[in-house]
Coordinates of C-alpha atoms in Angstrom, one line a residue:
X1 CA -75.4 -70.6 -51.6
X2 CA -78.6 -67.9 -51.3
X3 CA -78.7 -64.4 -50.7
X4 CA -80.1 -64.7 -47.3
X5 CA -76.8 -66.6 -46.3
X6 CA -75.2 -63.0 -46.2
X7 CA -77.4 -61.9 -43.2
X8 CA -77.1 -65.2 -41.0
X9 CA -74.8 -64.9 -37.9
X10 CA -71.1 -65.5 -38.9
X11 CA -71.6 -64.0 -41.9
X12 CA -69.9 -60.5 -43.1
X13 CA -72.3 -57.9 -41.3
X14 CA -73.8 -56.2 -44.3
X15 CA -77.5 -53.8 -43.9
X16 CA -80.8 -55.6 -46.2
X17 CA -82.6 -52.1 -48.2
X18 CA -84.3 -53.5 -50.1
X19 CA -86.4 -56.5 -51.8
X20 CA -86.6 -58.9 -48.5
X21 CA -89.4 -61.3 -50.8
X22 CA -86.0 -62.4 -53.2
X23 CA -83.6 -63.8 -50.5
X24 CA -84.0 -67.0 -52.0
X25 CA -82.1 -66.5 -55.1
X26 CA -79.2 -68.6 -55.3
X27 CA -75.9 -66.9 -55.8
X28 CA -73.3 -68.6 -57.7
X29 CA -70.2 -65.6 -58.1
X30 CA -69.7 -62.3 -56.7
X31 CA -68.4 -59.4 -59.2
X32 CA -67.0 -55.9 -58.3
X33 CA -67.3 -53.3 -60.5
X34 CA -67.3 -49.8 -60.4
X35 CA -68.2 -48.8 -64.3
X36 CA -70.9 -47.5 -65.5
X37 CA -72.6 -50.2 -68.2
X38 CA -70.8 -53.5 -66.2
X39 CA -73.3 -55.9 -68.0
X40 CA -71.5 -57.0 -70.5
X41 CA -69.1 -58.8 -68.0
X42 CA -72.0 -60.2 -66.3
X43 CA -73.0 -64.0 -66.8
X44 CA -76.0 -64.7 -64.4
X45 CA -75.9 -65.6 -60.8
X46 CA -73.3 -62.8 -58.9
X47 CA -73.7 -60.4 -56.5
X48 CA -72.4 -56.9 -57.1
X49 CA -70.3 -55.3 -55.8
X50 CA -69.8 -52.0 -55.8
X51 CA -68.7 -48.9 -54.2
X52 CA -70.5 -46.3 -56.3
X53 CA -68.4 -44.2 -57.8
X54 CA -71.0 -44.7 -61.3
X55 CA -73.1 -42.2 -59.4
X56 CA -73.5 -37.8 -60.1
X57 CA -76.8 -38.1 -59.2
X58 CA -80.1 -39.4 -58.9
X59 CA -81.0 -40.5 -63.1
X60 CA -78.2 -43.0 -62.6
X61 CA -79.4 -45.1 -59.6
X62 CA -82.0 -46.0 -61.8
X63 CA -79.6 -46.8 -65.1
X64 CA -77.1 -49.0 -62.3
X65 CA -79.9 -51.3 -61.6
X66 CA -81.3 -51.6 -65.1
X67 CA -78.1 -52.7 -66.6
X68 CA -77.0 -55.2 -63.7
X69 CA -80.3 -57.2 -63.7
X70 CA -80.2 -57.2 -67.2
X71 CA -77.0 -58.9 -67.3
X72 CA -78.8 -61.7 -64.7
X73 CA -76.8 -60.2 -61.3
X74 CA -79.5 -61.2 -58.1
X75 CA -78.3 -58.8 -55.9
X76 CA -76.2 -55.7 -55.1
X77 CA -74.3 -54.4 -51.5
X78 CA -73.1 -51.5 -52.1
X79 CA -70.4 -49.8 -50.0
X80 CA -70.7 -46.9 -47.5
X81 CA -66.7 -46.8 -46.9
X82 CA -66.2 -44.2 -50.5
X83 CA -69.6 -41.7 -51.0
X84 CA -71.3 -42.5 -47.1
X85 CA -75.0 -43.9 -46.5
X86 CA -76.1 -45.4 -50.1
X87 CA -78.7 -42.8 -51.4
X88 CA -83.1 -43.7 -51.6
X89 CA -83.2 -43.1 -55.3
X90 CA -80.9 -46.3 -55.5
X91 CA -82.8 -48.6 -52.9
X92 CA -85.8 -47.1 -54.7
X93 CA -84.5 -48.4 -57.9
X94 CA -84.2 -51.8 -56.4
X95 CA -87.5 -51.3 -54.9
X96 CA -88.7 -51.3 -58.3
X97 CA -86.9 -54.1 -59.6
X98 CA -86.9 -56.3 -56.8
X99 CA -83.7 -56.6 -57.1
X100 CA -82.2 -57.2 -53.1
X101 CA -79.5 -54.1 -52.4
X102 CA -77.4 -54.8 -49.3
X103 CA -75.3 -52.1 -47.7
X104 CA -72.2 -52.2 -47.3
X105 CA -70.4 -50.6 -44.2
X106 CA -67.1 -49.2 -43.8
X107 CA -65.7 -51.4 -41.4
X108 CA -66.2 -54.0 -43.5
X109 CA -63.6 -54.7 -46.2
X110 CA -65.5 -55.9 -49.9
X111 CA -62.5 -58.1 -50.4
X112 CA -64.1 -60.1 -46.4
X113 CA -67.1 -60.4 -49.0
X114 CA -65.8 -61.8 -51.1
X115 CA -64.0 -64.4 -49.9
X116 CA -67.1 -65.4 -47.6
X117 CA -68.5 -66.2 -51.2
X118 CA -66.8 -68.0 -52.2
X119 CA -66.0 -70.4 -49.5
X120 CA -70.1 -71.1 -49.4
X121 CA -70.0 -71.7 -53.3
X122 CA -67.4 -74.2 -53.2
X123 CA -69.0 -75.7 -50.4
X124 CA -72.0 -75.9 -52.5
X125 CA -70.9 -77.7 -55.0
X126 CA -69.2 -80.2 -52.7
X127 CA -72.2 -81.1 -51.5
X128 CA -74.0 -80.7 -54.9
X129 CA -71.6 -83.4 -56.4
X130 CA -71.7 -85.5 -53.3
X131 CA -75.0 -85.4 -53.9
X132 CA -74.7 -86.4 -57.5
X133 CA -72.6 -89.4 -56.6
X134 CA -75.0 -91.0 -54.3
X135 CA -77.8 -90.4 -57.1
X136 CA -75.7 -91.8 -59.6
X137 CA -75.4 -95.2 -57.2
X138 CA -79.9 -95.2 -57.1
X139 CA -79.1 -95.2 -61.3
X140 CA -76.8 -98.0 -61.3
X141 CA -78.9 -99.6 -59.0
X142 CA -81.9 -99.4 -60.3
X143 CA -80.2 -99.9 -63.9
X144 CA -79.4 -103.4 -62.2
X145 CA -82.4 -104.0 -61.1
X146 CA -85.4 -102.9 -63.5
X147 CA -83.6 -101.5 -66.3
X148 CA -83.9 -98.6 -68.0
X149 CA -87.3 -97.9 -67.4
X150 CA -86.4 -97.7 -63.9
X151 CA -83.9 -95.7 -64.1
X152 CA -85.9 -92.7 -66.0
X153 CA -88.9 -93.1 -63.8
X154 CA -86.5 -92.4 -61.1
X155 CA -85.0 -88.9 -62.6
X156 CA -88.5 -88.3 -63.6
X157 CA -89.6 -89.0 -59.2
X158 CA -86.2 -87.1 -57.8
X159 CA -84.8 -84.2 -60.8
X160 CA -88.8 -84.0 -62.5
X161 CA -87.0 -84.3 -65.2
X162 CA -88.3 -86.3 -68.8
X163 CA -86.3 -89.0 -70.5
X164 CA -86.8 -91.3 -73.2
X165 CA -84.4 -93.4 -74.4
X166 CA -85.7 -93.8 -78.8
X167 CA -84.6 -96.7 -81.8
X168 CA -83.6 -94.9 -85.1
X169 CA -87.2 -95.6 -86.3
X170 CA -88.7 -93.7 -83.0
X171 CA -89.9 -96.3 -80.7
X172 CA -89.8 -96.4 -77.5
X173 CA -87.8 -97.9 -75.7
X174 CA -87.7 -96.6 -71.8
X175 CA -89.7 -93.1 -70.7
X176 CA -93.2 -92.1 -70.4
X177 CA -93.7 -93.2 -73.8
X178 CA -97.6 -91.1 -73.4
X179 CA -96.3 -87.8 -73.2
X180 CA -94.1 -88.0 -76.2
X181 CA -96.5 -88.4 -79.8
X182 CA -95.6 -90.5 -82.0
X183 CA -94.7 -87.1 -84.4
X184 CA -92.7 -85.7 -81.6
X185 CA -90.7 -89.4 -82.0
X186 CA -90.7 -89.1 -85.6
X187 CA -89.3 -85.7 -85.2
X188 CA -86.6 -86.0 -83.0
X189 CA -85.2 -89.0 -84.5
X190 CA -84.7 -87.0 -87.4
X191 CA -82.8 -84.1 -86.2
X192 CA -80.7 -86.5 -83.8
X193 CA -79.8 -88.4 -87.8
X194 CA -79.2 -85.7 -89.7
X195 CA -77.2 -84.1 -87.0
X196 CA -75.0 -86.9 -86.4
X197 CA -75.0 -87.9 -90.5
X198 CA -73.3 -83.9 -90.6
X199 CA -71.3 -84.6 -87.7
X200 CA -72.2 -82.0 -85.0
X201 CA -71.4 -82.5 -81.6
X202 CA -74.3 -83.4 -80.0
X203 CA -76.2 -82.9 -77.7
X204 CA -78.3 -82.5 -80.7
X205 CA -81.4 -79.8 -79.8
X206 CA -84.5 -79.4 -81.5
X207 CA -87.6 -77.0 -80.8
X208 CA -90.4 -79.2 -81.5
X209 CA -93.7 -77.3 -80.9
X210 CA -94.4 -79.5 -77.6
X211 CA -91.0 -77.9 -76.4
X212 CA -87.7 -78.1 -76.7
X213 CA -85.6 -80.8 -76.3
X214 CA -82.0 -82.5 -76.1
X215 CA -80.2 -85.1 -77.8
X216 CA -77.5 -87.8 -77.0
X217 CA -76.7 -90.4 -78.9
X218 CA -76.6 -93.7 -76.8
X219 CA -73.2 -95.3 -78.3
X220 CA -70.8 -97.9 -77.4
X221 CA -69.1 -96.8 -80.0
X222 CA -68.2 -93.9 -82.4
X223 CA -68.5 -95.7 -85.6
X224 CA -70.4 -95.7 -88.7
X225 CA -72.6 -98.3 -88.0
X226 CA -73.9 -97.0 -84.5
X227 CA -74.6 -93.1 -86.2
X228 CA -77.5 -95.1 -87.9
X229 CA -78.4 -97.9 -85.5
X230 CA -78.0 -96.4 -82.2
X231 CA -80.6 -94.8 -79.6
X232 CA -80.8 -91.7 -79.4
X233 CA -81.4 -90.4 -75.7
X234 CA -84.1 -87.3 -75.3
X235 CA -84.4 -85.3 -72.8
X236 CA -86.7 -82.5 -72.4
X237 CA -85.0 -79.4 -72.2
X238 CA -82.4 -77.8 -72.9
X239 CA -78.9 -79.2 -71.7
X240 CA -76.9 -76.6 -72.9
X241 CA -78.8 -73.7 -70.6
X242 CA -77.9 -76.4 -67.1
X243 CA -75.1 -76.7 -64.8
X244 CA -71.9 -78.4 -65.6
X245 CA -73.5 -81.0 -62.5
X246 CA -77.2 -81.3 -64.5
X247 CA -75.0 -81.3 -67.3
X248 CA -72.7 -84.4 -66.4
X249 CA -76.0 -86.3 -65.0
X250 CA -77.5 -86.7 -68.7
X251 CA -74.5 -86.8 -70.2
X252 CA -73.7 -90.1 -67.7
X253 CA -77.1 -91.2 -68.4
X254 CA -76.4 -91.8 -72.2
X255 CA -73.9 -93.8 -71.4
X256 CA -75.6 -95.7 -68.9
X257 CA -78.6 -95.8 -71.7
X258 CA -74.7 -96.9 -74.1
X259 CA -74.3 -100.1 -71.9
X260 CA -77.8 -101.2 -71.5
X261 CA -78.1 -101.9 -75.8
X262 CA -74.7 -103.5 -75.2
X263 CA -75.7 -106.4 -72.6
X264 CA -79.1 -106.2 -75.1
X265 CA -76.4 -106.5 -78.6
X266 CA -74.9 -109.5 -76.3
X267 CA -78.2 -111.0 -75.7
X268 CA -78.8 -111.6 -79.4
X269 CA -75.0 -113.1 -80.0
X270 CA -76.9 -117.0 -80.3
X271 CA -80.0 -115.7 -82.4
X272 CA -78.2 -113.8 -85.0
X273 CA -75.8 -116.6 -85.3
X274 CA -79.3 -119.3 -86.2
X275 CA -80.2 -116.6 -88.4
X276 CA -76.7 -117.2 -90.5
X277 CA -77.5 -120.1 -90.0
X278 CA -80.8 -120.3 -91.7
X279 CA -79.6 -118.1 -94.7
X280 CA -77.1 -120.3 -95.2
X281 CA -79.8 -123.3 -95.2
X282 CA -81.8 -121.4 -98.0
X283 CA -79.1 -120.6 -100.3
X284 CA -77.9 -124.0 -100.3
X285 CA -81.6 -125.4 -101.1
X286 CA -80.9 -127.9 -98.0
X287 CA -83.4 -130.1 -95.9
X288 CA -86.8 -128.4 -95.2
X289 CA -85.9 -130.6 -92.5
X290 CA -83.0 -128.7 -91.3
X291 CA -84.5 -125.8 -91.5
X292 CA -87.5 -126.5 -89.9
X293 CA -85.1 -127.4 -86.9
X294 CA -83.2 -124.3 -87.2
X295 CA -86.9 -122.3 -87.0
X296 CA -87.7 -124.3 -84.3
X297 CA -84.8 -123.7 -81.9
X298 CA -85.0 -119.5 -82.8
X299 CA -89.0 -119.7 -81.9
X300 CA -88.1 -121.5 -78.6
X301 CA -85.5 -119.1 -77.4
X302 CA -87.6 -115.8 -78.1
X303 CA -90.6 -118.0 -76.4
X304 CA -88.0 -118.9 -73.0
X305 CA -87.3 -114.7 -73.3
X306 CA -90.7 -113.7 -73.5
X307 CA -92.0 -116.4 -70.7
X308 CA -94.4 -117.6 -73.3
X309 CA -94.7 -121.7 -72.9
X310 CA -95.2 -122.0 -75.9
X311 CA -93.2 -121.7 -79.2
X312 CA -93.6 -121.4 -82.8
X313 CA -92.9 -124.5 -84.5
X314 CA -91.8 -125.2 -87.7
X315 CA -95.8 -125.8 -89.1
X316 CA -96.2 -122.2 -88.6
X317 CA -96.3 -119.6 -91.5
X318 CA -93.4 -117.6 -92.3
X319 CA -92.6 -114.4 -94.3
X320 CA -89.0 -113.4 -96.0
X321 CA -87.8 -109.5 -96.9
X322 CA -85.0 -109.3 -98.7
X323 CA -83.0 -106.2 -97.2
X324 CA -79.8 -103.9 -99.3
X325 CA -78.4 -100.4 -98.3
X326 CA -76.2 -98.4 -100.5
X327 CA -73.9 -96.5 -99.1
X328 CA -73.7 -98.1 -95.9
X329 CA -71.5 -99.5 -93.6
X330 CA -71.8 -103.8 -93.7
X331 CA -73.7 -104.1 -90.4
X332 CA -75.5 -101.5 -89.9
X333 CA -78.7 -102.2 -91.7
X334 CA -78.7 -105.3 -89.3
X335 CA -78.6 -103.3 -86.4
X336 CA -81.6 -101.0 -87.8
X337 CA -84.0 -103.7 -89.0
X338 CA -83.1 -105.4 -85.4
X339 CA -84.5 -102.6 -82.9
X340 CA -87.4 -101.8 -86.0
X341 CA -88.5 -105.3 -86.4
X342 CA -89.0 -105.5 -82.6
X343 CA -92.0 -103.7 -82.6
X344 CA -94.0 -106.2 -84.8
X345 CA -91.9 -108.8 -83.2
X346 CA -89.4 -110.1 -81.1
X347 CA -89.2 -113.6 -83.2
X348 CA -87.7 -112.4 -86.2
X349 CA -84.2 -113.7 -87.9
X350 CA -82.2 -111.1 -89.1
X351 CA -79.3 -112.3 -91.1
X352 CA -76.3 -110.5 -92.2
X353 CA -75.6 -110.3 -96.0
X354 CA -72.6 -107.6 -97.2
X355 CA -74.1 -104.5 -96.9
X356 CA -77.8 -106.0 -96.7
X357 CA -79.7 -108.2 -95.1
X358 CA -82.2 -111.1 -95.1
X359 CA -85.3 -111.3 -93.0
X360 CA -87.1 -114.4 -91.8
X361 CA -90.1 -113.8 -90.1
X362 CA -93.7 -115.4 -88.6
X363 CA -96.4 -114.5 -90.2
X364 CA -98.2 -112.5 -87.6
X365 CA -102.3 -112.4 -87.8
X366 CA -102.1 -109.7 -89.9
X367 CA -99.4 -109.1 -92.6
X368 CA -97.1 -106.7 -92.3
X369 CA -97.1 -104.4 -95.5
X370 CA -95.3 -102.8 -97.6
X371 CA -96.8 -99.4 -96.6
X372 CA -96.1 -100.7 -92.9
X373 CA -93.0 -101.1 -93.7
X374 CA -91.7 -98.3 -95.2
X375 CA -93.4 -96.0 -93.4
X376 CA -91.5 -98.0 -90.0
X377 CA -88.3 -97.0 -91.4
X378 CA -88.7 -93.5 -92.8
X379 CA -87.3 -91.5 -89.8
X380 CA -83.6 -93.4 -91.2
X381 CA -83.6 -90.9 -94.1
X382 CA -82.5 -88.1 -92.3
X383 CA -79.8 -91.0 -91.2
X384 CA -78.4 -91.6 -95.4
X385 CA -75.8 -89.2 -97.0
X386 CA -75.8 -88.4 -99.9
X387 CA -75.9 -91.6 -102.2
X388 CA -77.4 -94.0 -98.9
X389 CA -80.5 -96.0 -99.5
X390 CA -82.9 -98.9 -97.7
X391 CA -84.1 -101.2 -100.4
X392 CA -86.8 -103.6 -99.6
X393 CA -89.1 -107.0 -100.8
X394 CA -91.0 -108.7 -99.2
X395 CA -92.2 -111.7 -99.4
X396 CA -95.9 -113.3 -99.3
X397 CA -96.3 -116.2 -96.4
X398 CA -95.2 -119.2 -96.7
X399 CA -97.3 -121.8 -95.6
X400 CA -94.5 -124.2 -94.3
X401 CA -90.5 -124.5 -94.0
X402 CA -90.2 -125.9 -97.0
X403 CA -91.6 -122.7 -98.8
X404 CA -89.1 -120.9 -97.9
X405 CA -86.5 -120.4 -99.7
X406 CA -88.6 -119.4 -103.0
X407 CA -90.2 -117.0 -100.5
X408 CA -86.6 -115.9 -100.4
X409 CA -86.3 -115.7 -104.2
X410 CA -89.5 -114.0 -104.2
X411 CA -88.5 -111.3 -101.4
X412 CA -85.5 -110.4 -104.3
X413 CA -87.3 -110.0 -106.8
X414 CA -89.6 -108.0 -104.7
X415 CA -86.6 -106.2 -103.3
X416 CA -85.2 -105.5 -107.1
X417 CA -88.9 -103.7 -107.8
X418 CA -88.1 -101.4 -104.5
X419 CA -84.9 -100.7 -106.0
X420 CA -86.2 -99.6 -109.4
X421 CA -88.1 -96.8 -108.1
X422 CA -86.9 -93.1 -106.8
X423 CA -87.0 -92.7 -103.0
X424 CA -84.6 -93.4 -100.0
X425 CA -86.4 -95.9 -98.5
X426 CA -88.6 -98.2 -101.1
X427 CA -90.3 -101.0 -100.3
X428 CA -92.0 -104.0 -102.8
X429 CA -94.4 -106.4 -101.5
X430 CA -95.6 -109.8 -103.1
X431 CA -98.9 -108.2 -104.7
X432 CA -96.3 -106.7 -106.8
X433 CA -95.1 -109.1 -108.8
X434 CA -97.2 -110.4 -111.4
X435 CA -96.9 -106.5 -112.8
X436 CA -95.0 -105.9 -115.4
X437 CA -92.4 -103.9 -113.3
X438 CA -90.7 -108.0 -112.3
X439 CA -89.9 -108.2 -116.0
X440 CA -88.7 -104.6 -116.0
X441 CA -86.7 -105.2 -112.8
X442 CA -85.5 -108.4 -114.7
X443 CA -84.1 -106.7 -117.5
X444 CA -80.1 -105.9 -117.6
X445 CA -79.0 -102.3 -116.8
X446 CA -77.7 -102.1 -120.6
X447 CA -80.6 -103.3 -122.4
X448 CA -83.4 -100.5 -120.9
X449 CA -81.4 -97.6 -121.6
X450 CA -80.5 -98.8 -125.2
X451 CA -84.4 -99.4 -125.4
X452 CA -85.0 -95.9 -123.0
X453 CA -82.9 -94.5 -125.8
X454 CA -84.4 -95.9 -128.7
X455 CA -87.8 -94.6 -128.3
X456 CA -87.9 -91.6 -126.1
X457 CA -84.3 -89.8 -126.9
X458 CA -85.6 -87.9 -129.9
X459 CA -88.9 -86.6 -128.6
X460 CA -86.7 -85.4 -125.4
X461 CA -84.4 -83.6 -128.1
X462 CA -87.3 -81.5 -129.4
X463 CA -88.8 -81.3 -126.5
X464 CA -85.2 -79.7 -124.6
X465 CA -85.0 -77.1 -128.1
X466 CA -88.8 -76.4 -128.7
X467 CA -90.3 -76.8 -125.2
X468 CA -92.5 -78.4 -127.1
X469 CA -94.2 -81.1 -124.0
X470 CA -94.0 -83.8 -126.0
X471 CA -92.9 -86.4 -123.3
X472 CA -95.7 -84.7 -120.6
X473 CA -98.2 -84.8 -123.2
X474 CA -97.8 -89.0 -124.3
X475 CA -98.0 -90.0 -120.9
X476 CA -101.0 -87.8 -120.8
X477 CA -102.6 -90.2 -123.6
X478 CA -101.0 -93.0 -122.3
X479 CA -103.0 -92.6 -119.2
X480 CA -105.9 -91.7 -121.0
X481 CA -106.3 -94.7 -122.6
X482 CA -105.7 -93.4 -125.8
X483 CA -109.1 -90.6 -126.0
X484 CA -108.6 -87.7 -127.4
X485 CA -110.9 -85.9 -125.4
X486 CA -109.8 -87.4 -121.9
X487 CA -106.5 -86.1 -122.5
X488 CA -107.3 -82.9 -124.4
X489 CA -108.9 -81.8 -121.2
X490 CA -106.7 -83.2 -118.9
X491 CA -104.0 -80.4 -120.5
X492 CA -106.2 -78.4 -120.6
X493 CA -105.5 -77.7 -125.0
X494 CA -107.1 -78.1 -127.6
X495 CA -108.0 -81.5 -129.2
X496 CA -106.6 -80.1 -132.2
X497 CA -103.1 -79.3 -130.3
X498 CA -103.1 -82.1 -129.3
X499 CA -103.4 -84.0 -132.2
X500 CA -100.7 -82.5 -133.5
X501 CA -98.5 -83.2 -130.8
X502 CA -99.3 -87.1 -131.0
X503 CA -98.6 -86.0 -135.1
X504 CA -94.9 -85.0 -134.1
X505 CA -94.7 -88.1 -131.3
X506 CA -95.5 -89.9 -134.0
X507 CA -92.9 -88.6 -137.0
X508 CA -89.9 -88.1 -134.4
X509 CA -90.2 -91.9 -133.7
X510 CA -91.6 -93.8 -136.7
X511 CA -94.0 -95.4 -134.0
X512 CA -98.1 -95.2 -134.6
X513 CA -100.0 -94.7 -131.3
X514 CA -102.9 -96.2 -132.7
X515 CA -101.9 -99.1 -132.4
X516 CA -101.9 -101.2 -128.8
X517 CA -98.0 -102.3 -129.5
X518 CA -96.5 -99.3 -130.0
X519 CA -98.3 -97.6 -126.7
X520 CA -96.7 -101.1 -124.7
X521 CA -93.5 -99.9 -125.9
X522 CA -93.9 -96.1 -125.3
X523 CA -95.2 -97.4 -121.7
X524 CA -92.4 -99.6 -120.9
X525 CA -90.2 -96.6 -121.8
X526 CA -91.6 -94.4 -120.4
X527 CA -91.5 -96.5 -116.8
X528 CA -87.5 -97.6 -117.2
X529 CA -87.5 -93.7 -117.8

């Protein structure tokens, strides 16, 4: 109800004394008090009923009105039964603070006013709930007819509420993409994944330079896989500050989004089976004709889904991506990649491989470089635990299905290179397969440790004991191709100081840094470190 409803026919006979321009304020409840400072008991939206027993002089009116305004009250009703007519100083204070002031005649009981407000507020809430049910019916109807975009368009037009459905990598599934920058999307999904990893209770709140947002997980099943792979509903504003019915609307919308995600996953079941079949064929080195048939079936299915007459035949070029997820539940990596690669192509086949996955996808006009994949998956870092990692290796395009077996091996080698790097999400591409890093990735761990230890342990120990900076000097010397002057300039030391340090390294290791073979050994040892 609104304040003006207290002056309508059928309402208790109250008189308006101040702030006639503020009568459209919404009344959510009533509070009766004669405390000098009732502010700590106000929650906002109340009409305050008072007998004015707190007033001993004109100065008390200003203080009391200031207190109820700060507490969020929407109107003040002063009873005349105890102290007589409402004093002018109270009227003036209410005018200054634009607080509606109503006089309660001595023949009107406070109980009658409170009862009237209670009936009106209850009726309004019932009407709001009925409207909410109707709106949900429209939402479900929109979801059945036009998908999530139709739902979010309805909310934007009906409630002026901007919402987006995002993948865990920040792609927009539905919603006004032009109103949310790529940087904002990245920050929102990182905030959501971080909150999920810390098991904080939703909705999660994020404050960006563009405003405040509420993040709700759109998860059909609250399992570990969903925390990294499921969509997120981003809503403009802080849901926790909304009314109860508006919060319920946001929660129901999140459930609707989760149902749409489940529906889409159901549609991927056949595609997943084909992906697993293709991986099985590659692993047992099957006849290329069998692989071609599976690829053609997958491409034809995608073409029908897109309404395209053409399907990518087996004669097209294909890429293979080998992925491993460390510290992640089985199935999580596949789900994440299915969403992430949709931005590049709808025709990627993602097969499950334990805690990892293998992707077979058409080579696009512009092949997907390692840097693009790394940037695409970077937001997932926020959702990985202390031991969590995702490493990817990308093959060169295979010109035909018969070359996919070799492409799979190439991708696996590239992934080993990525795994040897430092970082939460690491990617290596085919251009790195001619590097020494490929050889290092194939060396058993115990051999790597022994090789590194023989060359560097005494140098590292000397650095720890004497703070001599020998390891950094060795790195700079090798980067300078053994040039004394360039290396000394980089380190900001005299050439004689550099010669002393290099001599100390040679004494500790028994190696000669003027020899190419010893330089190569030191370089590889530092790479392994």
